[in-house]
Amino acid sequence: MAAASSLSSLLRAAPLFPTNPRRLHPQKPTTKSLFPALAIRCDAATTADASGPPPRPLPPPKLVRCPALDRQAARASRLRFARKLLTLLLSKPRHFLPLRVLRRCRRFLGLPRRRPLIPFVLRYPTLFRLFQAPTSRPLSPSLSTLAVALTPASEALAADLAALRGGPAVAPRLAGKIHRLLLMTPRRSLLVNKLAHLAPDLGLAMDFRATLCPRHPDLFALVHTSRGHALQLADPPSPLPPPLPPLRPASPPDRLMDRPRRFPHLPLRRGLNLRRAHRDYLLRFHSLPEVSPFEQLDESAGLEMLERRACAVVREVLAMTVEKRTLVDHLTHFRRDFGLPNRLRAMLLRHPEMFYVSVKGVRHSVFLVEVFDDDGRILVEDEMLVGRDRLEELVREGKQMRRARKRGVLALGGDSDDDEDDDKAEEDNFLEDDEEFGDLFEDDAIGKDWEEVGDGGGSEGGDEYDAESEVMEEFWVKKAVAEGLIDSGSEQDVW
């Protein structure tokens, strides 16, 4: 028995050779690697308990539609063609262009491909008119003898707006807008062709380089750079202005007791509900120190501080616009100048308490939420807003004239459903064009007057002047002549 017990103890002490090493490998004790792992987990748990739970990652922001502001965006999109054609005709000394020249500006006007130009011009009879040039030989109206000019009503509107811009009350404010834009750039200068994108939204005339800038040499000066003409702050620079104060008028509190709130409050528009993680992020964002858009941050600043300054810059730009809105594409032109992030649209969607991005129309618009009420009305109106109201009134009168011409009776109040459908189809068929004002007016793409273009310039893209387009345009010319929509010209029309 003693020999058997010694033999069993010897066999129990000796390890058995594993028949399948892979099966026994996970069960092998790893004392050396187990305790460091436990130590790391304990340290991590202790650190987490000391600093509190980490903030949850912000989910992708969801666009919540605002019907009131979407109507404002659709309202501006329906006037896009009329505004561009007005801008193009007003840039000429005699405020008219021949059709053969105007057809080369289809990209600037945003016309769809293979669509004739004349129906779009005849859509606004109170703004534009077709006339035939007085020639030595009587010729029938055609594309080579017709031109587009402004009506007396649109001429009066343009003259009133020019007088308003040059007045003693509005001119300093327009110059102040350019001055504040220059102060937000690190180099204190901006290219003129970039400012041309925002000029209509700011209430500036397209020839502001020649009419407004020379009158204020104490604020900025026009310089020539390797990238083109630019506006630069005058020396010595003026002191930095204070940031923009809240624009919403003070209203009586809707609470029963006027006392401080116990919890942070985040003002949101009606019908907007955010996720808890998104709301916590916005409350933490607004608890950060205030940042002036006219001061540059250090390179060591955090991402949240950089975003806070970018939001302040966008808010400052939107507050200077006439309608308190602009296109997102217009802001992207100033990413490097203003220090805006590359994903600018995502930043705007991340802050619905300040901005609203509307997807109505061809290109997305961004609104400054604090200056609109729940019904989409502007609470803080600009002096130049009268130009938009008068333009919309002329467009409505033109719709009534077209409806009366179709029915053969006097126009009644209101708009017809057919006209609204046509406007919706026109809005949906517009092409995108990012570089619209800058290239056209900075580089003089079509010359200072129509004589400089000539007949040998060719067509833009090589596909507008084909036979099918010519036949379609001639058809609309004959139809306009048959309906009596073409003037015979006057003594003032110089060809």
Short mmCIF file of C-alpha atoms in Angstrom, two decimals:
data_model
loop_
_atom_site.label_atom_id
_atom_site.label_comp_id
_atom_site.label_asym_id
_atom_site.label_seq_id
_atom_site.Cartn_x
_atom_site.Cartn_y
_atom_site.Cartn_z
CA MET A 1 0.00 0.00 0.00
CA ALA A 2 2.82 2.35 0.73
CA ALA A 3 4.27 1.67 -2.68
CA ALA A 4 0.85 2.30 -4.27
CA SER A 5 0.32 5.58 -2.39
CA SER A 6 3.78 6.84 -3.36
CA LEU A 7 3.11 5.88 -6.95
CA SER A 8 -0.28 7.71 -6.95
CA SER A 9 1.25 10.84 -5.45
CA LEU A 10 3.96 10.74 -8.08
CA LEU A 11 1.41 10.36 -10.85
CA ARG A 12 -0.78 13.18 -9.43
CA ALA A 13 2.11 15.61 -9.23
CA ALA A 14 3.34 14.91 -12.74
CA PRO A 15 1.32 16.96 -15.32
CA LEU A 16 -0.46 15.06 -18.00
CA PHE A 17 0.38 15.79 -21.60
CA PRO A 18 -2.74 17.48 -23.12
CA THR A 19 -4.33 15.66 -25.97
CA ASN A 20 -5.72 18.98 -27.39
CA PRO A 21 -3.71 22.04 -26.35
CA ARG A 22 -6.14 24.53 -27.96
CA ARG A 23 -9.00 23.31 -25.80
CA LEU A 24 -7.05 23.77 -22.59
CA HIS A 25 -5.44 27.11 -23.54
CA PRO A 26 -8.29 29.43 -22.39
CA GLN A 27 -8.53 27.67 -19.04
CA LYS A 28 -4.82 28.05 -18.29
CA PRO A 29 -4.37 30.39 -15.29
CA THR A 30 -2.81 33.75 -16.21
CA THR A 31 -2.00 35.27 -12.88
CA LYS A 32 0.51 37.69 -14.30
CA SER A 33 -1.88 39.30 -16.80
CA LEU A 34 -5.03 39.21 -14.68
CA PHE A 35 -4.04 41.59 -11.87
CA PRO A 36 -2.80 44.45 -14.09
CA ALA A 37 -6.11 44.35 -15.96
CA LEU A 38 -8.00 44.57 -12.69
CA ALA A 39 -5.82 47.44 -11.58
CA ILE A 40 -6.48 49.37 -14.82
CA ARG A 41 -10.22 48.85 -14.52
CA CYS A 42 -10.22 50.07 -10.95
CA ASP A 43 -8.25 53.16 -11.86
CA ALA A 44 -10.64 53.90 -14.72
CA ALA A 45 -13.66 53.42 -12.48
CA THR A 46 -12.15 55.67 -9.83
CA THR A 47 -11.43 58.39 -12.38
CA ALA A 48 -14.94 58.18 -13.82
CA ASP A 49 -16.47 58.41 -10.36
CA ALA A 50 -14.33 61.43 -9.53
CA SER A 51 -15.14 63.43 -12.67
CA GLY A 52 -18.74 62.35 -13.07
CA PRO A 53 -20.35 60.49 -15.98
CA PRO A 54 -18.99 61.54 -19.38
CA PRO A 55 -21.38 63.43 -21.65
CA ARG A 56 -23.27 61.27 -24.07
CA PRO A 57 -22.38 61.65 -27.72
CA LEU A 58 -24.66 64.05 -29.60
CA PRO A 59 -26.90 62.20 -32.06
CA PRO A 60 -27.17 63.49 -35.63
CA PRO A 61 -29.49 66.52 -35.59
CA LYS A 62 -32.87 66.03 -37.19
CA LEU A 63 -34.38 68.79 -39.31
CA VAL A 64 -37.79 69.77 -37.90
CA ARG A 65 -39.75 71.67 -40.53
CA CYS A 66 -41.20 75.10 -39.76
CA PRO A 67 -44.09 75.80 -42.18
CA ALA A 68 -44.10 79.53 -41.45
CA LEU A 69 -40.44 80.01 -42.40
CA ASP A 70 -40.73 77.55 -45.30
CA ARG A 71 -43.38 79.84 -46.79
CA GLN A 72 -40.94 82.73 -46.54
CA ALA A 73 -38.28 80.69 -48.38
CA ALA A 74 -40.74 79.69 -51.12
CA ARG A 75 -41.83 83.31 -51.38
CA ALA A 76 -38.27 84.41 -52.09
CA SER A 77 -37.62 81.51 -54.48
CA ARG A 78 -40.56 82.51 -56.69
CA LEU A 79 -38.99 85.94 -57.20
CA ARG A 80 -35.57 84.59 -58.11
CA PHE A 81 -35.82 84.98 -61.88
CA ALA A 82 -37.39 88.44 -61.68
CA ARG A 83 -34.71 89.70 -59.30
CA LYS A 84 -31.87 88.36 -61.41
CA LEU A 85 -33.22 89.82 -64.63
CA LEU A 86 -33.78 93.17 -62.90
CA THR A 87 -30.19 93.09 -61.64
CA LEU A 88 -28.90 92.23 -65.10
CA LEU A 89 -30.85 94.99 -66.88
CA LEU A 90 -30.02 97.61 -64.25
CA SER A 91 -26.32 96.86 -64.68
CA LYS A 92 -26.51 98.23 -68.23
CA PRO A 93 -26.39 101.97 -68.94
CA ARG A 94 -29.63 102.01 -70.95
CA HIS A 95 -31.40 99.27 -68.97
CA PHE A 96 -32.13 96.94 -71.87
CA LEU A 97 -30.54 93.96 -73.60
CA PRO A 98 -31.22 92.32 -76.98
CA LEU A 99 -32.59 88.80 -76.85
CA ARG A 100 -29.61 87.38 -78.68
CA VAL A 101 -27.37 88.69 -75.90
CA LEU A 102 -29.72 87.84 -73.08
CA ARG A 103 -29.86 84.22 -74.18
CA ARG A 104 -26.18 83.92 -73.33
CA CYS A 105 -26.98 84.69 -69.68
CA ARG A 106 -29.16 81.63 -69.16
CA ARG A 107 -26.87 80.23 -66.50
CA PHE A 108 -26.92 83.47 -64.53
CA LEU A 109 -30.72 83.66 -64.81
CA GLY A 110 -31.05 80.03 -63.70
CA LEU A 111 -33.12 78.95 -66.69
CA PRO A 112 -33.63 75.23 -67.21
CA ARG A 113 -32.01 73.57 -70.16
CA ARG A 114 -33.98 73.57 -73.42
CA ARG A 115 -36.50 76.05 -72.03
CA PRO A 116 -37.26 79.18 -74.08
CA LEU A 117 -36.49 82.56 -72.54
CA ILE A 118 -39.45 84.59 -73.84
CA PRO A 119 -42.17 82.84 -71.73
CA PHE A 120 -40.23 83.64 -68.56
CA VAL A 121 -39.97 87.30 -69.59
CA LEU A 122 -43.67 87.50 -70.44
CA ARG A 123 -44.51 86.05 -67.03
CA TYR A 124 -43.83 89.50 -65.52
CA PRO A 125 -45.59 92.07 -67.74
CA THR A 126 -45.39 94.77 -65.06
CA LEU A 127 -41.59 94.45 -64.79
CA PHE A 128 -40.29 93.71 -68.30
CA ARG A 129 -41.37 94.49 -71.85
CA LEU A 130 -40.38 93.27 -75.27
CA PHE A 131 -39.85 95.91 -77.94
CA GLN A 132 -38.67 95.97 -81.52
CA ALA A 133 -35.81 98.22 -82.46
CA PRO A 134 -36.60 101.07 -84.90
CA THR A 135 -34.56 100.25 -88.01
CA SER A 136 -34.20 101.89 -91.39
CA ARG A 137 -36.03 99.04 -93.09
CA PRO A 138 -39.29 97.63 -91.72
CA LEU A 139 -38.49 94.11 -90.57
CA SER A 140 -40.74 91.55 -88.92
CA PRO A 141 -40.06 90.87 -85.23
CA SER A 142 -37.48 88.15 -84.70
CA LEU A 143 -34.74 87.17 -82.29
CA SER A 144 -32.31 89.54 -83.98
CA THR A 145 -34.58 92.61 -83.70
CA LEU A 146 -36.19 92.14 -80.27
CA ALA A 147 -34.90 93.38 -76.92
CA VAL A 148 -35.96 93.23 -73.28
CA ALA A 149 -36.29 96.44 -71.29
CA LEU A 150 -37.75 97.64 -68.02
CA THR A 151 -41.28 98.94 -67.73
CA PRO A 152 -41.94 102.42 -66.30
CA ALA A 153 -43.10 100.81 -63.04
CA SER A 154 -39.87 98.87 -62.60
CA GLU A 155 -37.84 101.94 -63.60
CA ALA A 156 -39.59 103.93 -60.88
CA LEU A 157 -38.95 101.15 -58.36
CA ALA A 158 -35.25 101.07 -59.19
CA ALA A 159 -35.01 104.87 -58.97
CA ASP A 160 -36.71 104.94 -55.57
CA LEU A 161 -34.42 102.22 -54.21
CA ALA A 162 -31.34 104.05 -55.52
CA ALA A 163 -32.51 107.26 -53.84
CA LEU A 164 -33.15 105.35 -50.62
CA ARG A 165 -29.68 103.78 -50.66
CA GLY A 166 -28.03 107.15 -51.25
CA GLY A 167 -30.01 108.94 -48.57
CA PRO A 168 -28.37 110.33 -45.44
CA ALA A 169 -30.15 107.81 -43.21
CA VAL A 170 -29.50 104.55 -45.08
CA ALA A 171 -26.11 105.12 -46.75
CA PRO A 172 -24.09 105.19 -43.48
CA ARG A 173 -25.82 102.00 -42.34
CA LEU A 174 -24.96 100.20 -45.57
CA ALA A 175 -21.34 101.29 -45.20
CA GLY A 176 -21.44 100.11 -41.60
CA LYS A 177 -22.51 96.64 -42.74
CA ILE A 178 -19.45 96.35 -44.98
CA HIS A 179 -17.28 97.69 -42.17
CA ARG A 180 -18.52 95.04 -39.73
CA LEU A 181 -17.95 92.30 -42.30
CA LEU A 182 -14.35 93.43 -42.71
CA LEU A 183 -13.81 93.47 -38.95
CA MET A 184 -14.76 89.79 -38.69
CA THR A 185 -11.96 88.69 -41.02
CA PRO A 186 -8.43 88.09 -39.68
CA ARG A 187 -6.82 89.94 -42.60
CA ARG A 188 -9.33 92.81 -42.38
CA SER A 189 -10.06 92.54 -46.12
CA LEU A 190 -12.58 90.84 -48.41
CA LEU A 191 -12.68 90.26 -52.14
CA VAL A 192 -15.28 92.27 -54.02
CA ASN A 193 -16.51 89.25 -55.98
CA LYS A 194 -17.27 87.51 -52.68
CA LEU A 195 -19.14 90.51 -51.33
CA ALA A 196 -21.18 90.52 -54.53
CA HIS A 197 -22.82 87.25 -53.47
CA LEU A 198 -24.21 88.88 -50.32
CA ALA A 199 -24.84 92.33 -51.82
CA PRO A 200 -28.56 91.83 -52.69
CA ASP A 201 -29.25 90.25 -49.30
CA LEU A 202 -27.53 93.12 -47.49
CA GLY A 203 -29.50 95.73 -49.45
CA LEU A 204 -26.47 96.92 -51.43
CA ALA A 205 -26.60 97.89 -55.06
CA MET A 206 -24.61 95.73 -57.45
CA ASP A 207 -22.42 98.74 -58.29
CA PHE A 208 -21.57 99.39 -54.63
CA ARG A 209 -17.89 99.34 -55.54
CA ALA A 210 -18.33 102.54 -57.56
CA THR A 211 -21.19 104.25 -55.69
CA LEU A 212 -20.80 103.44 -51.99
CA CYS A 213 -17.14 102.62 -51.35
CA PRO A 214 -15.56 105.92 -52.56
CA ARG A 215 -17.83 107.91 -50.24
CA HIS A 216 -16.42 106.34 -47.07
CA PRO A 217 -12.60 106.44 -47.28
CA ASP A 218 -12.43 106.67 -43.51
CA LEU A 219 -13.80 103.11 -43.17
CA PHE A 220 -12.31 101.09 -46.04
CA ALA A 221 -10.45 101.44 -49.30
CA LEU A 222 -10.44 99.57 -52.59
CA VAL A 223 -7.14 97.76 -53.25
CA HIS A 224 -5.93 95.49 -56.02
CA THR A 225 -4.62 92.06 -55.07
CA SER A 226 -3.41 89.03 -56.97
CA ARG A 227 -6.89 87.48 -56.56
CA GLY A 228 -8.77 90.57 -57.75
CA HIS A 229 -10.15 93.77 -56.29
CA ALA A 230 -10.68 93.76 -52.53
CA LEU A 231 -11.95 96.06 -49.81
CA GLN A 232 -9.54 96.69 -46.96
CA LEU A 233 -9.97 98.52 -43.67
CA ALA A 234 -8.54 101.99 -43.53
CA ASP A 235 -5.55 102.82 -41.34
CA PRO A 236 -5.63 103.25 -38.44
CA PRO A 237 -8.38 100.68 -37.78
CA SER A 238 -11.33 101.80 -35.74
CA PRO A 239 -12.04 100.19 -32.34
CA LEU A 240 -13.98 96.96 -32.36
CA PRO A 241 -17.72 97.39 -31.97
CA PRO A 242 -19.65 95.47 -29.32
CA PRO A 243 -21.35 92.21 -30.26
CA LEU A 244 -24.90 92.25 -31.53
CA PRO A 245 -27.47 92.59 -28.72
CA PRO A 246 -30.60 90.41 -28.63
CA LEU A 247 -32.88 91.40 -31.49
CA ARG A 248 -36.16 90.03 -30.18
CA PRO A 249 -38.23 92.81 -28.57
CA ALA A 250 -38.73 92.52 -24.84
CA SER A 251 -42.11 90.94 -24.07
CA PRO A 252 -43.85 90.57 -20.72
CA PRO A 253 -43.04 87.27 -19.01
CA ASP A 254 -45.64 84.54 -19.41
CA ARG A 255 -45.08 83.23 -15.89
CA LEU A 256 -47.29 83.87 -12.91
CA MET A 257 -44.44 84.84 -10.61
CA ASP A 258 -41.53 86.98 -11.73
CA ARG A 259 -38.60 85.26 -10.10
CA PRO A 260 -35.38 83.61 -11.33
CA ARG A 261 -35.69 80.17 -12.86
CA ARG A 262 -34.43 77.24 -10.85
CA PHE A 263 -33.18 75.38 -13.94
CA PRO A 264 -31.52 76.55 -17.16
CA HIS A 265 -33.99 77.59 -19.83
CA LEU A 266 -33.51 77.02 -23.58
CA PRO A 267 -35.84 79.15 -25.74
CA LEU A 268 -37.11 77.14 -28.70
CA ARG A 269 -39.64 77.91 -31.39
CA ARG A 270 -43.12 76.49 -31.20
CA GLY A 271 -43.40 72.83 -32.16
CA LEU A 272 -39.70 72.03 -31.74
CA ASN A 273 -38.88 69.17 -29.37
CA LEU A 274 -35.27 68.06 -28.95
CA ARG A 275 -33.75 64.90 -27.60
CA ARG A 276 -32.38 65.04 -24.13
CA ALA A 277 -28.78 64.64 -25.28
CA HIS A 278 -29.22 67.46 -27.79
CA ARG A 279 -30.84 69.72 -25.20
CA ASP A 280 -28.06 69.04 -22.69
CA TYR A 281 -25.47 69.88 -25.33
CA LEU A 282 -27.15 73.21 -26.14
CA LEU A 283 -27.45 74.13 -22.46
CA ARG A 284 -23.77 73.34 -21.96
CA PHE A 285 -22.94 75.31 -25.13
CA HIS A 286 -24.74 78.46 -23.97
CA SER A 287 -23.11 78.24 -20.55
CA LEU A 288 -19.73 78.94 -22.15
CA PRO A 289 -18.33 82.48 -22.00
CA GLU A 290 -19.50 84.98 -24.60
CA VAL A 291 -17.31 85.31 -27.69
CA SER A 292 -17.18 88.39 -29.87
CA PRO A 293 -17.31 87.71 -33.62
CA PHE A 294 -14.83 90.55 -34.18
CA GLU A 295 -12.07 88.94 -32.07
CA GLN A 296 -9.94 86.04 -33.26
CA LEU A 297 -9.46 83.06 -30.95
CA ASP A 298 -6.13 81.47 -30.11
CA GLU A 299 -5.02 78.23 -31.67
CA SER A 300 -5.35 76.53 -28.30
CA ALA A 301 -9.10 77.24 -28.11
CA GLY A 302 -11.36 74.22 -27.89
CA LEU A 303 -13.78 73.05 -30.52
CA GLU A 304 -16.79 74.30 -28.60
CA MET A 305 -15.32 77.79 -28.31
CA LEU A 306 -14.54 77.82 -32.02
CA GLU A 307 -18.11 76.78 -32.77
CA ARG A 308 -19.42 79.45 -30.43
CA ARG A 309 -17.56 82.13 -32.36
CA ALA A 310 -18.74 80.66 -35.70
CA CYS A 311 -22.35 80.85 -34.49
CA ALA A 312 -21.77 84.46 -33.43
CA VAL A 313 -20.39 85.29 -36.90
CA VAL A 314 -23.33 83.71 -38.72
CA ARG A 315 -25.76 85.48 -36.40
CA GLU A 316 -24.04 88.79 -37.11
CA VAL A 317 -24.23 88.27 -40.88
CA LEU A 318 -27.89 87.21 -40.83
CA ALA A 319 -28.82 90.18 -38.67
CA MET A 320 -27.36 92.54 -41.30
CA THR A 321 -29.43 91.08 -44.16
CA VAL A 322 -32.66 92.75 -45.22
CA GLU A 323 -34.92 89.71 -44.85
CA LYS A 324 -32.88 88.15 -41.99
CA ARG A 325 -32.16 85.18 -44.23
CA THR A 326 -29.69 84.16 -46.91
CA LEU A 327 -28.62 81.08 -48.82
CA VAL A 328 -26.35 78.55 -47.15
CA ASP A 329 -24.25 78.56 -50.32
CA HIS A 330 -23.58 82.28 -49.87
CA LEU A 331 -22.13 81.67 -46.41
CA THR A 332 -19.86 78.92 -47.69
CA HIS A 333 -17.98 81.50 -49.77
CA PHE A 334 -16.72 83.03 -46.51
CA ARG A 335 -15.56 79.89 -44.72
CA ARG A 336 -11.89 80.81 -44.78
CA ASP A 337 -12.48 84.53 -44.32
CA PHE A 338 -14.69 84.20 -41.24
CA GLY A 339 -13.26 80.98 -39.80
CA LEU A 340 -16.42 78.93 -40.36
CA PRO A 341 -16.29 75.11 -40.24
CA ASN A 342 -16.24 73.05 -43.40
CA ARG A 343 -19.48 71.30 -42.42
CA LEU A 344 -21.33 74.57 -42.09
CA ARG A 345 -24.79 73.18 -42.75
CA ALA A 346 -24.36 70.56 -40.02
CA MET A 347 -23.42 73.30 -37.57
CA LEU A 348 -26.54 75.29 -38.48
CA LEU A 349 -28.72 72.23 -37.96
CA ARG A 350 -27.04 71.59 -34.63
CA HIS A 351 -28.30 74.95 -33.29
CA PRO A 352 -32.05 75.16 -33.96
CA GLU A 353 -32.43 77.67 -31.14
CA MET A 354 -30.54 80.23 -33.28
CA PHE A 355 -30.95 79.21 -36.93
CA TYR A 356 -33.42 77.42 -39.15
CA VAL A 357 -32.42 75.75 -42.42
CA SER A 358 -35.23 75.58 -44.97
CA VAL A 359 -35.05 73.08 -47.83
CA LYS A 360 -37.71 74.85 -49.89
CA GLY A 361 -36.54 75.96 -53.29
CA VAL A 362 -33.53 74.88 -55.27
CA ARG A 363 -30.95 75.93 -52.68
CA HIS A 364 -31.28 75.80 -48.92
CA SER A 365 -31.89 78.99 -46.96
CA VAL A 366 -30.92 79.81 -43.38
CA PHE A 367 -33.03 82.09 -41.16
CA LEU A 368 -32.24 83.94 -37.94
CA VAL A 369 -34.91 82.51 -35.66
CA GLU A 370 -34.93 85.21 -32.99
CA VAL A 371 -36.33 87.93 -35.31
CA PHE A 372 -39.38 85.91 -36.44
CA ASP A 373 -42.54 85.20 -34.51
CA ASP A 374 -44.44 81.93 -34.58
CA ASP A 375 -46.35 83.02 -37.70
CA GLY A 376 -43.20 83.83 -39.71
CA ARG A 377 -43.50 87.64 -39.49
CA ILE A 378 -40.35 89.72 -39.10
CA LEU A 379 -40.22 91.51 -35.76
CA VAL A 380 -37.29 93.80 -36.67
CA GLU A 381 -37.78 95.28 -40.15
CA ASP A 382 -35.09 96.82 -42.34
CA GLU A 383 -35.48 100.05 -44.30
CA MET A 384 -34.75 98.27 -47.59
CA LEU A 385 -37.57 95.79 -47.05
CA VAL A 386 -39.91 98.14 -48.88
CA GLY A 387 -38.22 97.11 -52.14
CA ARG A 388 -39.28 93.48 -51.71
CA ASP A 389 -42.85 94.46 -50.85
CA ARG A 390 -43.20 96.67 -53.92
CA LEU A 391 -41.68 94.00 -56.14
CA GLU A 392 -44.16 91.43 -54.89
CA GLU A 393 -47.00 93.88 -55.50
CA LEU A 394 -45.91 94.37 -59.12
CA VAL A 395 -45.68 90.61 -59.59
CA ARG A 396 -49.23 90.18 -58.28
CA GLU A 397 -50.47 92.86 -60.66
CA GLY A 398 -48.75 91.05 -63.51
CA LYS A 399 -50.55 87.82 -62.60
CA GLN A 400 -53.88 89.63 -62.66
CA MET A 401 -53.06 91.05 -66.10
CA ARG A 402 -52.18 87.63 -67.45
CA ARG A 403 -55.32 86.09 -66.03
CA ALA A 404 -57.46 88.88 -67.48
CA ARG A 405 -55.80 88.44 -70.87
CA LYS A 406 -56.50 84.71 -70.83
CA ARG A 407 -60.13 85.06 -69.79
CA GLY A 408 -60.84 88.24 -71.70
CA VAL A 409 -62.39 89.92 -68.66
CA LEU A 410 -61.26 92.39 -66.07
CA ALA A 411 -58.98 90.99 -63.40
CA LEU A 412 -60.43 90.17 -60.03
CA GLY A 413 -58.67 90.15 -56.70
CA GLY A 414 -56.42 87.26 -55.74
CA ASP A 415 -54.32 84.82 -57.76
CA SER A 416 -55.47 81.84 -59.79
CA ASP A 417 -54.47 78.26 -59.13
CA ASP A 418 -52.95 77.95 -62.59
CA ASP A 419 -50.52 80.75 -61.90
CA GLU A 420 -49.49 79.18 -58.61
CA ASP A 421 -48.88 75.86 -60.37
CA ASP A 422 -46.77 77.62 -63.01
CA ASP A 423 -44.72 79.31 -60.33
CA LYS A 424 -44.21 76.00 -58.53
CA ALA A 425 -43.07 74.36 -61.77
CA GLU A 426 -40.76 77.29 -62.44
CA GLU A 427 -39.30 77.01 -58.95
CA ASP A 428 -38.70 73.26 -59.28
CA ASN A 429 -37.01 73.56 -62.67
CA PHE A 430 -34.43 76.19 -61.73
CA LEU A 431 -30.82 75.17 -62.00
CA GLU A 432 -28.29 75.66 -59.27
CA ASP A 433 -25.63 78.28 -59.85
CA ASP A 434 -23.25 79.02 -57.03
CA GLU A 435 -21.07 81.63 -58.71
CA GLU A 436 -23.77 83.94 -59.95
CA PHE A 437 -22.99 87.54 -59.04
CA GLY A 438 -19.26 87.41 -58.46
CA ASP A 439 -18.11 86.28 -61.89
CA LEU A 440 -20.66 88.31 -63.80
CA PHE A 441 -19.98 91.73 -62.28
CA GLU A 442 -16.36 91.42 -61.18
CA ASP A 443 -15.01 90.10 -64.47
CA ASP A 444 -17.49 91.92 -66.77
CA ALA A 445 -18.45 88.66 -68.43
CA ILE A 446 -20.93 90.28 -70.81
CA GLY A 447 -19.30 93.66 -71.11
CA LYS A 448 -20.36 97.07 -69.90
CA ASP A 449 -22.93 97.31 -72.66
CA TRP A 450 -24.43 94.98 -75.20
CA GLU A 451 -22.35 96.29 -78.10
CA GLU A 452 -19.19 94.81 -76.57
CA VAL A 453 -20.48 91.28 -76.84
CA GLY A 454 -20.95 91.07 -80.59
CA ASP A 455 -22.23 88.10 -82.51
CA GLY A 456 -19.17 85.91 -82.45
CA GLY A 457 -19.09 85.14 -78.76
CA GLY A 458 -20.77 81.77 -79.15
CA SER A 459 -23.10 80.18 -76.68
CA GLU A 460 -22.40 79.19 -73.13
CA GLY A 461 -21.75 75.49 -73.09
CA GLY A 462 -22.42 75.12 -76.82
CA ASP A 463 -25.88 73.66 -76.42
CA GLU A 464 -28.22 76.66 -76.20
CA TYR A 465 -28.03 77.80 -79.80
CA ASP A 466 -29.04 74.65 -81.58
CA ALA A 467 -31.76 74.43 -84.19
CA GLU A 468 -34.43 73.22 -81.80
CA SER A 469 -33.89 76.14 -79.45
CA GLU A 470 -34.03 78.61 -82.33
CA VAL A 471 -37.31 77.17 -83.60
CA MET A 472 -38.83 77.27 -80.11
CA GLU A 473 -37.82 80.88 -79.53
CA GLU A 474 -39.19 81.93 -82.92
CA PHE A 475 -42.48 80.24 -82.07
CA TRP A 476 -42.80 82.29 -78.91
CA VAL A 477 -41.88 85.46 -80.81
CA LYS A 478 -44.74 84.86 -83.24
CA LYS A 479 -47.12 84.12 -80.40
CA ALA A 480 -46.14 87.32 -78.59
CA VAL A 481 -46.66 89.31 -81.78
CA ALA A 482 -50.08 87.75 -82.33
CA GLU A 483 -51.16 88.65 -78.79
CA GLY A 484 -49.88 92.21 -79.11
CA LEU A 485 -47.22 91.90 -76.39
CA ILE A 486 -44.39 93.58 -78.33
CA ASP A 487 -43.94 97.32 -78.43
CA SER A 488 -42.96 99.06 -81.61
CA GLY A 489 -40.24 101.05 -79.92
CA SER A 490 -39.93 104.75 -79.15
CA GLU A 491 -37.62 107.63 -79.72
CA GLN A 492 -35.78 106.91 -76.48
CA ASP A 493 -34.94 103.34 -77.51
CA VAL A 494 -31.44 103.67 -78.95
CA TRP A 495 -30.33 100.63 -80.91
#
